[in-house]
PDB file of C-alpha atoms and ligand atoms in Angstrom:
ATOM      1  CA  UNK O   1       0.000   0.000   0.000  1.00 75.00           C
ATOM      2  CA  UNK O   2       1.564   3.267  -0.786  1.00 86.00           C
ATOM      3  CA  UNK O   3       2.028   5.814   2.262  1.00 97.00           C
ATOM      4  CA  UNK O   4       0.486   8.970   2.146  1.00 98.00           C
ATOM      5  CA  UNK O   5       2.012  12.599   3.282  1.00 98.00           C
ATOM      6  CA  UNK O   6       0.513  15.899   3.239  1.00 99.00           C
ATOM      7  CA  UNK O   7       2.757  19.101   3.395  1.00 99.00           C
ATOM      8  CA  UNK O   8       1.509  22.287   3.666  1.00 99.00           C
ATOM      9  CA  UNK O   9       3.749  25.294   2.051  1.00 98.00           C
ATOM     10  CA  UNK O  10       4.946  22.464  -0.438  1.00 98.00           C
ATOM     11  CA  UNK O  11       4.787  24.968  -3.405  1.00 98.00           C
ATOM     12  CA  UNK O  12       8.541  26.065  -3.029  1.00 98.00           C
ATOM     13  CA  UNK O  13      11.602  26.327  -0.660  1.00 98.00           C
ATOM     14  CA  UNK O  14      11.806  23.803   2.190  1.00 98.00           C
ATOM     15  CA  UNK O  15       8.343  22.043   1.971  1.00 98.00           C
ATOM     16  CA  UNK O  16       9.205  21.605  -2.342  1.00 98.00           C
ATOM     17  CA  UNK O  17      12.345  19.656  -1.393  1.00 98.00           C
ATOM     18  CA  UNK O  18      10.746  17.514   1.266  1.00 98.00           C
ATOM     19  CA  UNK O  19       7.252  17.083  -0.894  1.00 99.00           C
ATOM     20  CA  UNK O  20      10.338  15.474  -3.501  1.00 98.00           C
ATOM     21  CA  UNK O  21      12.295  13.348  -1.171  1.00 98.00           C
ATOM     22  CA  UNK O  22       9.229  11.987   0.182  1.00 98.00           C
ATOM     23  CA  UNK O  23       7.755  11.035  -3.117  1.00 98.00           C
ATOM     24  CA  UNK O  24      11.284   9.370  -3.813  1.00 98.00           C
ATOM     25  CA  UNK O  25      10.401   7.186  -0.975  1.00 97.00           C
ATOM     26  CA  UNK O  26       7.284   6.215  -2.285  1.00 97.00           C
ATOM     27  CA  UNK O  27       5.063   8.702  -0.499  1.00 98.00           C
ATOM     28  CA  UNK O  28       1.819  10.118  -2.716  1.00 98.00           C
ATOM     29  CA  UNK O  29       2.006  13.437  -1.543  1.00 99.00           C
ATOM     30  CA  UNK O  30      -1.083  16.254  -1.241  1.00 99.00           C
ATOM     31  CA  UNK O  31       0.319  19.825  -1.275  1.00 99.00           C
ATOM     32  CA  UNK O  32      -1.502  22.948   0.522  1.00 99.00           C
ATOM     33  CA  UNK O  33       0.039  26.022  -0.652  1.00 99.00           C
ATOM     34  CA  UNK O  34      -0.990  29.681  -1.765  1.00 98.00           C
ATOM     35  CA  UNK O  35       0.953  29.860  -4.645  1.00 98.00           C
ATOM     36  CA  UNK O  36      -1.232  28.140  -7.702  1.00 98.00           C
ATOM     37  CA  UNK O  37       1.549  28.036 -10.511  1.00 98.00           C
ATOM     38  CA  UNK O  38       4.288  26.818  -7.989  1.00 98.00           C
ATOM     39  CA  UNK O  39       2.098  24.099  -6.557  1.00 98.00           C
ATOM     40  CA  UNK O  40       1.403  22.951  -9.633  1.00 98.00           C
ATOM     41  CA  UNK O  41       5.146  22.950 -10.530  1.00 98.00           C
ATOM     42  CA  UNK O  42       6.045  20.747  -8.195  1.00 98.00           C
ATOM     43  CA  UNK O  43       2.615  18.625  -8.325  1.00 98.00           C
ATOM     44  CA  UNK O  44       4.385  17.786 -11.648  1.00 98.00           C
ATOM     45  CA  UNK O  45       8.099  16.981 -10.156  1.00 98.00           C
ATOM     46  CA  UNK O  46       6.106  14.570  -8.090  1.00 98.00           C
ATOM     47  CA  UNK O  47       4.171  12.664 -11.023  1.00 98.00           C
ATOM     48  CA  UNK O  48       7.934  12.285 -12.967  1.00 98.00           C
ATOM     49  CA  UNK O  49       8.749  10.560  -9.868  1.00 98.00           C
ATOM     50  CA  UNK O  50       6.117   8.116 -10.333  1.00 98.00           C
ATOM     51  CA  UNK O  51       4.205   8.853  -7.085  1.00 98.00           C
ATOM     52  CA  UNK O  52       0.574  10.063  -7.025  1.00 98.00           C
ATOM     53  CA  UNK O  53       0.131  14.279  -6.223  1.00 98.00           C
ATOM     54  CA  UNK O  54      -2.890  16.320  -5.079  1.00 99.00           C
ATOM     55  CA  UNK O  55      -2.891  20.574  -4.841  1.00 99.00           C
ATOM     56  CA  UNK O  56      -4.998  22.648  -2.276  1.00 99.00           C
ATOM     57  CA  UNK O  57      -4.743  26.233  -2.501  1.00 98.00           C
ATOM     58  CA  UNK O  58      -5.301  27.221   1.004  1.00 98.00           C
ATOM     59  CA  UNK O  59      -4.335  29.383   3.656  1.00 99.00           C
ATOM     60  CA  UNK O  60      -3.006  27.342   6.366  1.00 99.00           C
ATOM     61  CA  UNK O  61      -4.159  29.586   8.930  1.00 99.00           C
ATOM     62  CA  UNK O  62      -7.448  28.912   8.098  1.00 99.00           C
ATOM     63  CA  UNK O  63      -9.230  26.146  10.185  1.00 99.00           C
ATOM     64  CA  UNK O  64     -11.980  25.152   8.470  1.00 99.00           C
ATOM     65  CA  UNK O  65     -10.058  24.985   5.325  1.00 98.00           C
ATOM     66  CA  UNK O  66      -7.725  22.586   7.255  1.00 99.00           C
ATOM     67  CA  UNK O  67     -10.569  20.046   8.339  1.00 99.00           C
ATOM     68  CA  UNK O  68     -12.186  20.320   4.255  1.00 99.00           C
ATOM     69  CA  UNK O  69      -8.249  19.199   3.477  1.00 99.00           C
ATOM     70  CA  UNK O  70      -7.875  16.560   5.628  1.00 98.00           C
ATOM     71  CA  UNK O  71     -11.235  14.987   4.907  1.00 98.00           C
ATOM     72  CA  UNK O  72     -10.769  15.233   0.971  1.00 98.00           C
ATOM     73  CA  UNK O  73      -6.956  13.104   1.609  1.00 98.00           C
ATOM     74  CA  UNK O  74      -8.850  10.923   3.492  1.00 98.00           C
ATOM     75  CA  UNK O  75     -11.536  10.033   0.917  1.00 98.00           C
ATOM     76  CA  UNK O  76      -9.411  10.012  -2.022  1.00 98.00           C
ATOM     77  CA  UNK O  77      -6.379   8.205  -0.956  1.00 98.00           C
ATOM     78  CA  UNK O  78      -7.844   6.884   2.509  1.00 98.00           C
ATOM     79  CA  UNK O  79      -4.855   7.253   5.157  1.00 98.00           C
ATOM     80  CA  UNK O  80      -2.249  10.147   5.685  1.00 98.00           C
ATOM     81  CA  UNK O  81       0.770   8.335   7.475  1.00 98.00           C
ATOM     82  CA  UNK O  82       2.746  11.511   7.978  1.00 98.00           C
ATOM     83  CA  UNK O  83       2.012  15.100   7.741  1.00 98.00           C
ATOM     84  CA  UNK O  84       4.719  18.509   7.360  1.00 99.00           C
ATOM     85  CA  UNK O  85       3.899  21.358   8.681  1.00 99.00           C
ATOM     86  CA  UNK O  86       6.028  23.588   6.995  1.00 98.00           C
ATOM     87  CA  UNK O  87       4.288  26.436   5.751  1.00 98.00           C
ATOM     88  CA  UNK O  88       5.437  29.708   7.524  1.00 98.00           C
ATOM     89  CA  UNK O  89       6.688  33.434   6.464  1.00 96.00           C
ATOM     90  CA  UNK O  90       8.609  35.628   8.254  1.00 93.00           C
ATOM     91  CA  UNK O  91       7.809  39.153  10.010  1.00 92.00           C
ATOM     92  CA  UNK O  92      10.659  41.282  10.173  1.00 91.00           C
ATOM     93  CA  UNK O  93       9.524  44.119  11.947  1.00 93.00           C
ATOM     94  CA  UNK O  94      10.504  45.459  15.402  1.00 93.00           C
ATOM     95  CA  UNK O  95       8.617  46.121  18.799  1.00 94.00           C
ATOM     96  CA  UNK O  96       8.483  49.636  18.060  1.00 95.00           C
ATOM     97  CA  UNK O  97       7.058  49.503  14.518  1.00 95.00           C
ATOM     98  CA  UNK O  98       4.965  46.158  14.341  1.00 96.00           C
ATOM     99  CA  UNK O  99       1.164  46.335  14.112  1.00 97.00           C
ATOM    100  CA  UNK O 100      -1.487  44.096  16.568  1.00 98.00           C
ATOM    101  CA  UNK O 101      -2.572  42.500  13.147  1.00 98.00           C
ATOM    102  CA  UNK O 102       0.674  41.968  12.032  1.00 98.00           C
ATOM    103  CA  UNK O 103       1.758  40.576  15.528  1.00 97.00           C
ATOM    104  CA  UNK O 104      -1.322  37.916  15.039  1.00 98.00           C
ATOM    105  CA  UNK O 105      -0.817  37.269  11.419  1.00 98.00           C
ATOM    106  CA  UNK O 106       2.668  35.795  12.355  1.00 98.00           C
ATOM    107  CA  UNK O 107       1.484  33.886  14.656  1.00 98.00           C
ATOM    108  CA  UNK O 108      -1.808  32.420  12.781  1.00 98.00           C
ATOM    109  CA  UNK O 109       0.486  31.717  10.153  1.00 98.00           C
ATOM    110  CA  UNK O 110       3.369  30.015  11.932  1.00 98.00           C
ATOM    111  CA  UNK O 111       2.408  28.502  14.361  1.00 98.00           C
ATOM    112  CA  UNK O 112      -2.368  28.266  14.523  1.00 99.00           C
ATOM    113  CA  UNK O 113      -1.405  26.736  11.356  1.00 99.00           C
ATOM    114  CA  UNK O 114       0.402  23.715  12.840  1.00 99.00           C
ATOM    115  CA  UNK O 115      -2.429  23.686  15.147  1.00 99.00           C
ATOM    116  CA  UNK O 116      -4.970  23.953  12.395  1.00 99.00           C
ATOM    117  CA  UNK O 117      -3.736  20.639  10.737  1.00 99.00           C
ATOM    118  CA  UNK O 118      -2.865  18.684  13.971  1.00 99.00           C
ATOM    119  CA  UNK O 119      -6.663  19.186  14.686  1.00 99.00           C
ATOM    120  CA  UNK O 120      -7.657  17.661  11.314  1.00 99.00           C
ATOM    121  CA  UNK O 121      -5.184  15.184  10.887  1.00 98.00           C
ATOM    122  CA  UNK O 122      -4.532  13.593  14.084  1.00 98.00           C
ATOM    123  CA  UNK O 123      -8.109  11.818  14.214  1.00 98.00           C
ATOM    124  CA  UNK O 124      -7.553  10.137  10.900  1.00 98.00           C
ATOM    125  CA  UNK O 125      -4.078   8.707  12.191  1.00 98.00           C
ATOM    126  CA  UNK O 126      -5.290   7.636  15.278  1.00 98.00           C
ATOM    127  CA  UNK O 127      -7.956   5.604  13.355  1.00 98.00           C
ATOM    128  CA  UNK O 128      -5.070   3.926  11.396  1.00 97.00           C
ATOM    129  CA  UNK O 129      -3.275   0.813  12.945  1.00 95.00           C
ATOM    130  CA  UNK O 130       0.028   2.136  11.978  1.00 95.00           C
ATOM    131  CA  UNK O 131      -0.919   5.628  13.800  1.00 97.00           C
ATOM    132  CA  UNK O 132       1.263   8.333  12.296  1.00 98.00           C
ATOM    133  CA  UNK O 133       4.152  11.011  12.166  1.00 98.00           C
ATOM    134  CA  UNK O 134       3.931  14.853  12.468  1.00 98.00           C
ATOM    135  CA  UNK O 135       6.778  16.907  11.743  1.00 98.00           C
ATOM    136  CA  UNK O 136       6.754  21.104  12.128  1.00 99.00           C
ATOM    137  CA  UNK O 137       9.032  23.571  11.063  1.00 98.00           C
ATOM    138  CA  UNK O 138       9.906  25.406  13.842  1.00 98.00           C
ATOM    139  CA  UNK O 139      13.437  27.718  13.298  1.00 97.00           C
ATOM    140  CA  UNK O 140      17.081  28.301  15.190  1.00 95.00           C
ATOM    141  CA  UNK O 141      15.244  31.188  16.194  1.00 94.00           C
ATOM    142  CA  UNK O 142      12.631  29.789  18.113  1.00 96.00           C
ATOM    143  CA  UNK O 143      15.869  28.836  20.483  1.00 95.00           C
ATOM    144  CA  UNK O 144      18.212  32.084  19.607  1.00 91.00           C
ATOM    145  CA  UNK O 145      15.787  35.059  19.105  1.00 90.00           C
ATOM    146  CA  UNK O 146      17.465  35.450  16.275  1.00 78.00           C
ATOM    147  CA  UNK O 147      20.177  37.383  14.541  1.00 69.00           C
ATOM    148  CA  UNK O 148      19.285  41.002  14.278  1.00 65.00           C
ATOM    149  CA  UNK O 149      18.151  40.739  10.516  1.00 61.00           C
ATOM    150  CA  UNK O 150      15.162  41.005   8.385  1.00 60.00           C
ATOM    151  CA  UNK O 151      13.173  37.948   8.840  1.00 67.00           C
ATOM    152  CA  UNK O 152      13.974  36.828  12.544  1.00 72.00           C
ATOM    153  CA  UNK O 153      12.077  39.786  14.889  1.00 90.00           C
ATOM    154  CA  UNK O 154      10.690  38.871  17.674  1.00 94.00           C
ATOM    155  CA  UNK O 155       6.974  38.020  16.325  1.00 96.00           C
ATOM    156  CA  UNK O 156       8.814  35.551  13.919  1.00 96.00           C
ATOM    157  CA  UNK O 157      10.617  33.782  16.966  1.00 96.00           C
ATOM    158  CA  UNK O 158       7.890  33.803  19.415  1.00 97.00           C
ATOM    159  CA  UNK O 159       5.808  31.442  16.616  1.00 98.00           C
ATOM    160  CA  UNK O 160       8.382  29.679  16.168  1.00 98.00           C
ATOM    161  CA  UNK O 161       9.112  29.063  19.861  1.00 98.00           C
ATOM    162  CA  UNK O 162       5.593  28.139  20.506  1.00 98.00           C
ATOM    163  CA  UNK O 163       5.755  25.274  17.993  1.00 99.00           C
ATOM    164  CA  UNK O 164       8.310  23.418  20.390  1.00 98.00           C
ATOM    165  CA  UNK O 165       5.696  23.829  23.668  1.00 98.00           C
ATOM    166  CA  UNK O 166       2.766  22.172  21.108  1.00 99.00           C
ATOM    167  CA  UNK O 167       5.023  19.540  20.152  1.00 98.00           C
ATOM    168  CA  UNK O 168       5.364  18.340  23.457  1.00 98.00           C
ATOM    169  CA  UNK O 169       2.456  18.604  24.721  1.00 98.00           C
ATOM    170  CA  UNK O 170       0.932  17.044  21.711  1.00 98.00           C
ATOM    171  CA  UNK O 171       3.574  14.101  21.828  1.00 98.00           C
ATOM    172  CA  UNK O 172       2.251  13.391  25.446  1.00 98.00           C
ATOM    173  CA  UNK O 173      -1.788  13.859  23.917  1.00 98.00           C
ATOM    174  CA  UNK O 174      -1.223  11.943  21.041  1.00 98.00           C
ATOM    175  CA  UNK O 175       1.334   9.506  21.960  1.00 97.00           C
ATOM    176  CA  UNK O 176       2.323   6.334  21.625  1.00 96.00           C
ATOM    177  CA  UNK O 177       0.561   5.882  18.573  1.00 96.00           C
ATOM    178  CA  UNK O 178       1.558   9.684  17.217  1.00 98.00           C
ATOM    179  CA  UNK O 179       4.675  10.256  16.879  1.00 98.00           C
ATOM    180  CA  UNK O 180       5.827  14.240  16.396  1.00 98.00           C
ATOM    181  CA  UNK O 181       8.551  16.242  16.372  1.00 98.00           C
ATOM    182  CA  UNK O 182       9.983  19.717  15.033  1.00 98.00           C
ATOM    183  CA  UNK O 183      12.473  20.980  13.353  1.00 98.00           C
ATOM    184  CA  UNK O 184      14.801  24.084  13.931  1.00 98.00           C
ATOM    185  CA  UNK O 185      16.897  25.078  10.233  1.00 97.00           C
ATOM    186  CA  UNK O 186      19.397  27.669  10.342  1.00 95.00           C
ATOM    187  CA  UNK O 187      19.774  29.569   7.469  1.00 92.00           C
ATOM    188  CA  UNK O 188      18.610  27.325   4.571  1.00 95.00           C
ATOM    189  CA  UNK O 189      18.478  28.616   0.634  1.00 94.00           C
ATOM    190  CA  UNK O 190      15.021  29.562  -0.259  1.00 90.00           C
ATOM    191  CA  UNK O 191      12.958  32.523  -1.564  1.00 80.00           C
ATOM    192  CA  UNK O 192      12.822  33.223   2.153  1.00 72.00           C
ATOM    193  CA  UNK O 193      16.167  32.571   3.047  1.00 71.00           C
ATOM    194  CA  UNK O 194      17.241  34.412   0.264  1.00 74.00           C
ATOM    195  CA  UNK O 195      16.141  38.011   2.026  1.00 69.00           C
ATOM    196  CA  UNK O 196      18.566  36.854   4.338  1.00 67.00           C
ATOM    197  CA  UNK O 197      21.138  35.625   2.718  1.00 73.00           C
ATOM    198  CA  UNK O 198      21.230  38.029  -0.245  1.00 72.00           C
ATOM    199  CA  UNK O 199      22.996  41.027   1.566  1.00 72.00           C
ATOM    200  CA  UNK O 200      24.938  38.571   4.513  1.00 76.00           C
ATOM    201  CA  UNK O 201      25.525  35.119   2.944  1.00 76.00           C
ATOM    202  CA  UNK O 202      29.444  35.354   2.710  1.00 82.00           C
ATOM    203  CA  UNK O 203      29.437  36.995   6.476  1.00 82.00           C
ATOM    204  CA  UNK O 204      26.726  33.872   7.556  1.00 84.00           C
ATOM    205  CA  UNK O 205      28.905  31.273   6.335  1.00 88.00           C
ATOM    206  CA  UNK O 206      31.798  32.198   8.644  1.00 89.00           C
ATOM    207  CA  UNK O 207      29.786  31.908  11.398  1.00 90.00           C
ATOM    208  CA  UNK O 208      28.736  28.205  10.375  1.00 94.00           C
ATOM    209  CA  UNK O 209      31.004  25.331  11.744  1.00 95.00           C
ATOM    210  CA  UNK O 210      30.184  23.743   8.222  1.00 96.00           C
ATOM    211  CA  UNK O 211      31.304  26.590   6.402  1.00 94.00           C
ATOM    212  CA  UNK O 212      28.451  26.764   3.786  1.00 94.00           C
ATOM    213  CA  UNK O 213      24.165  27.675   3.934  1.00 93.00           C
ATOM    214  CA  UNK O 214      21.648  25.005   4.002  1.00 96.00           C
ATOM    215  CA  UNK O 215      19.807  23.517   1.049  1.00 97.00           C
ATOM    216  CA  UNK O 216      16.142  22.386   1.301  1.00 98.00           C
ATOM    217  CA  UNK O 217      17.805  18.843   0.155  1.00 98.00           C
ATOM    218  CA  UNK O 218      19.652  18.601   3.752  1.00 98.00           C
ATOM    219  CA  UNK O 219      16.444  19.724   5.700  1.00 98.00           C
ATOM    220  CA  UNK O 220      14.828  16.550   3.257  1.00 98.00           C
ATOM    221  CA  UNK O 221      17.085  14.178   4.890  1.00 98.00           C
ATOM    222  CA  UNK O 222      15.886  14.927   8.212  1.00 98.00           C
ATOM    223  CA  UNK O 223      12.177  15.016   7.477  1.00 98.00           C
ATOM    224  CA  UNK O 224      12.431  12.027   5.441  1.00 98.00           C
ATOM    225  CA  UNK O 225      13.439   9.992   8.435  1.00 97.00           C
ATOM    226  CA  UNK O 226      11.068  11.368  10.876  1.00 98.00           C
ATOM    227  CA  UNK O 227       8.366  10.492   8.482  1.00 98.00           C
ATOM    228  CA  UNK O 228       9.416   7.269   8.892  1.00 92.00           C
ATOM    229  CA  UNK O 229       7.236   4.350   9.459  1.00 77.00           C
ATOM    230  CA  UNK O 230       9.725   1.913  10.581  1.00 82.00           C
ATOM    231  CA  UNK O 231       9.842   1.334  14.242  1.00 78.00           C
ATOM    232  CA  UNK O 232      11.152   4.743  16.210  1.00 89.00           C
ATOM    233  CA  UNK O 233      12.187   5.391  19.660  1.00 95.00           C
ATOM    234  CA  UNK O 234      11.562   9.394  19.224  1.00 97.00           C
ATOM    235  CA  UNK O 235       8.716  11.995  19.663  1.00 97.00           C
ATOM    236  CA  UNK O 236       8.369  15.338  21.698  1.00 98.00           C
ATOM    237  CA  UNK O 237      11.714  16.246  20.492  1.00 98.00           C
ATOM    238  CA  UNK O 238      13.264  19.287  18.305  1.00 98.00           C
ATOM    239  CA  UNK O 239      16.028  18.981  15.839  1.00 98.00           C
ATOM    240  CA  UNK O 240      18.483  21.949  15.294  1.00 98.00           C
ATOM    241  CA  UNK O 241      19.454  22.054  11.552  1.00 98.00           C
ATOM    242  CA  UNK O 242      22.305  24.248  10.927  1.00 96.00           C
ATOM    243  CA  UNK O 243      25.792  23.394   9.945  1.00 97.00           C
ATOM    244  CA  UNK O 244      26.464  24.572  13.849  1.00 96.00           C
ATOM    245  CA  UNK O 245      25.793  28.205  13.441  1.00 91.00           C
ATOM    246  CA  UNK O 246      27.502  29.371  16.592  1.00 78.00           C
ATOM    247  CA  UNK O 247      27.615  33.033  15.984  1.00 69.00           C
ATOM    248  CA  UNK O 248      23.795  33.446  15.966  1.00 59.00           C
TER     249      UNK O 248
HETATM  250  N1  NAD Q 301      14.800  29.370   4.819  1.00 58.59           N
HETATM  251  C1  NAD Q 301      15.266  29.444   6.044  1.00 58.59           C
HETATM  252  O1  NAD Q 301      16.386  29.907   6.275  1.00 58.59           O
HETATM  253  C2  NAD Q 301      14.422  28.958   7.206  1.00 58.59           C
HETATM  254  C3  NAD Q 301      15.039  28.866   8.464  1.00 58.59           C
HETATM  255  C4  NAD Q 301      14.283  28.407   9.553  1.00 58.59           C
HETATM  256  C5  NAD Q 301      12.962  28.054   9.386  1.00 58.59           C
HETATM  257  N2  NAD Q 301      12.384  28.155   8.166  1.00 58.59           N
HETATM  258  C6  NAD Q 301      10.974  27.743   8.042  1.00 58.59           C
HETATM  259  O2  NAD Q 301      10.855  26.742   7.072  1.00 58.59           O
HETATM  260  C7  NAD Q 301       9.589  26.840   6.448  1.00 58.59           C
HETATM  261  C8  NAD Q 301       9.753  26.957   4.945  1.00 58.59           C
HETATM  262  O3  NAD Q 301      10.512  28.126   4.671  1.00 58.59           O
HETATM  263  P1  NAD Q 301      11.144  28.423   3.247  1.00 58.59           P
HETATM  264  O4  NAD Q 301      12.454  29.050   3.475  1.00 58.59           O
HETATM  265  O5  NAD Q 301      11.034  27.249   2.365  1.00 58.59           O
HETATM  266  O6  NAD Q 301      10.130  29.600   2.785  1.00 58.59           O
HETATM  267  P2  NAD Q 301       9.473  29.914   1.378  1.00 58.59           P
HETATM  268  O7  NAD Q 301       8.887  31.261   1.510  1.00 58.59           O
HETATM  269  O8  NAD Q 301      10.425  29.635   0.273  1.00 58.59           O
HETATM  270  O9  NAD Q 301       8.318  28.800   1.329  1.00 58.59           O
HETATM  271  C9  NAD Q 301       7.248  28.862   2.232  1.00 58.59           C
HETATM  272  C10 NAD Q 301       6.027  28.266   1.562  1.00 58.59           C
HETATM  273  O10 NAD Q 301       4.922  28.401   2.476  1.00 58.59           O
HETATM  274  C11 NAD Q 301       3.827  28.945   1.756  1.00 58.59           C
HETATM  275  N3  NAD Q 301       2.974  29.724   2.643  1.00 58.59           N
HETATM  276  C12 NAD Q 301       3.302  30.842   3.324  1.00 58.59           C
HETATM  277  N4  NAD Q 301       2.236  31.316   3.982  1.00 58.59           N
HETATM  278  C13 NAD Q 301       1.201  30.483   3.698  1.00 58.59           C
HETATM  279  C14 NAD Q 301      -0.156  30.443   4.077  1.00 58.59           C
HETATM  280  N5  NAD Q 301      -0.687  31.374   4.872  1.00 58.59           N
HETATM  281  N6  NAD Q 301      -0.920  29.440   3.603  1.00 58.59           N
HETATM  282  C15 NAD Q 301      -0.405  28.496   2.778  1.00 58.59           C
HETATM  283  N7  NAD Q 301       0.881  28.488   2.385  1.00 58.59           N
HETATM  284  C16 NAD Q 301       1.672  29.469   2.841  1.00 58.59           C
HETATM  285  C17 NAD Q 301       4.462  29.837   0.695  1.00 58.59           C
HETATM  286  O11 NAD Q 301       3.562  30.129  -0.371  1.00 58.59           O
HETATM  287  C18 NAD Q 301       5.660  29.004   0.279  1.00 58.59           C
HETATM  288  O12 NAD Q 301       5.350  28.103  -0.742  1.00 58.59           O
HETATM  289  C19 NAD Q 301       8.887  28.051   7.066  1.00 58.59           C
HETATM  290  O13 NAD Q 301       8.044  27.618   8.110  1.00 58.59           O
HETATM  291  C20 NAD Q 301      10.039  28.856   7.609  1.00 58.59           C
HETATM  292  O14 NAD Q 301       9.644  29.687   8.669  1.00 58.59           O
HETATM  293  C21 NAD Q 301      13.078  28.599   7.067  1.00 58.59           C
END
């Protein structure tokens, strides 16, 4: 039987490369995503690989739209063994000049959204004798606060931080037969990296032990074996991704 992910923010970047790896491991793969063309792009990388591919343009924020998702996955392909949450944007303003919206839109985003698909996921797993896997992308900054750039302020962090306290408590909810972790990158090329990166990259990569920027291919790796269904001795937990960035 094949095994079934969802990954929300699979369009591009991060969730793009693990939507791939995953299908190379024989995952069908449903993508939620805001960005129609992208989506569709790799919807497309998916089907070369042999592997089965559904789109949902959604915002992940969005409950409701969540719980439509979910049940749709669930009547076409009838299981979902392991869901990403990996859709997320950053907020780069300050204290000083941030907005109450703006404050909440970061975190509805970022972090309701994990929320949003934990809620409408979890009960199909749990039906499922093989339970499932949950994986969220969390960030180094969720730990660090952050270097003082453009996408790491404090809104950005504080979502990111509160992904780790909903892991573990949902590891403890949902446990043993839901198994879910997160996942902290460092500075990883993407379009979001990128704003990063573009202006700093050379300066970044002397503060990384490894001496170079992440790829969405290396984050892969990592989701890839969280997702997996073999027997696994790990849940609540949080992974830091980053080549050992020490001067964050
Ligand atoms: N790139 C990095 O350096 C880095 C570092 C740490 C954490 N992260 C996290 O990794 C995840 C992926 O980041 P990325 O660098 O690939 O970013 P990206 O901007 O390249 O990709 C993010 C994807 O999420 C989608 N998305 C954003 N808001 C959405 C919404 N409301 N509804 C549905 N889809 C939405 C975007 O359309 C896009 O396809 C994010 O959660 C990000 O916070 C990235």
């Amino acid at each position: 039987m094949s095994k079934v992910a969802i990954v929300t923010g699979g369009a591009r970047g991060i969730g793009r490369g693990c939507a791939l790896e995953l299908a190379s491991r024989g995952y069908d793969v449903a993508l939620v995503d805001l960005l129609e063309p992208e989506m569709q792009r790799t919807r497309g990388e998916i089907e070369a690989k042999g592997r089965k591919a559904l789109t949902y343009k959604a915002d992940v924020s969005v409950f409701a739209r969540a719980h439509e998702v979910a049940e749709d996955v669930a009547k076409q392909w009838g299981r979902v063994d392991f869901l990403l949450n990996d859709a997320g944007a950053s907020n780069a303003k300050g204290i000083l000049e941030i907005e109450e919206e703006e404050f909440d839109r970061t975190i509805a985003v970022n972090l309701k959204s994990c929320f949003n698909y934990i809620h409408a996921i979890a009960p199909i797993m749990l039906k499922q004798e093989s339970g499932g896997r949950i994986a969220s992308m969390s960030s180094l900054n969720a730990l660090s606060g952050g270097v003082t750039s453009a996408v790491s302020k404090h809104s950005y962090a504080a979502a990111k931080a509160g992904i780790l306290g909903l892991t573990r408590a949902l590891a403890k909810e949902l446990g043993p037969r839901i198994m879910i972790n997160a996942i902290c990158p460092g500075v990883i090329e993407t379009e979001l990296g990128n704003s990063l990166t573009k202006s700093r990259g050379e300066e970044m990569k002397k503060g990384i032990m490894l001496n170079r920027l992440g790829s969405p291919a290396d984050v892969a790796q990592l989701v890839a074996f969280l997702a997996t269904s073999e027997p696994c001795f790990i849940t609540g937990q949080h992974f830091v991704i980053d080549g050992f960035q020490w001067s964050c």
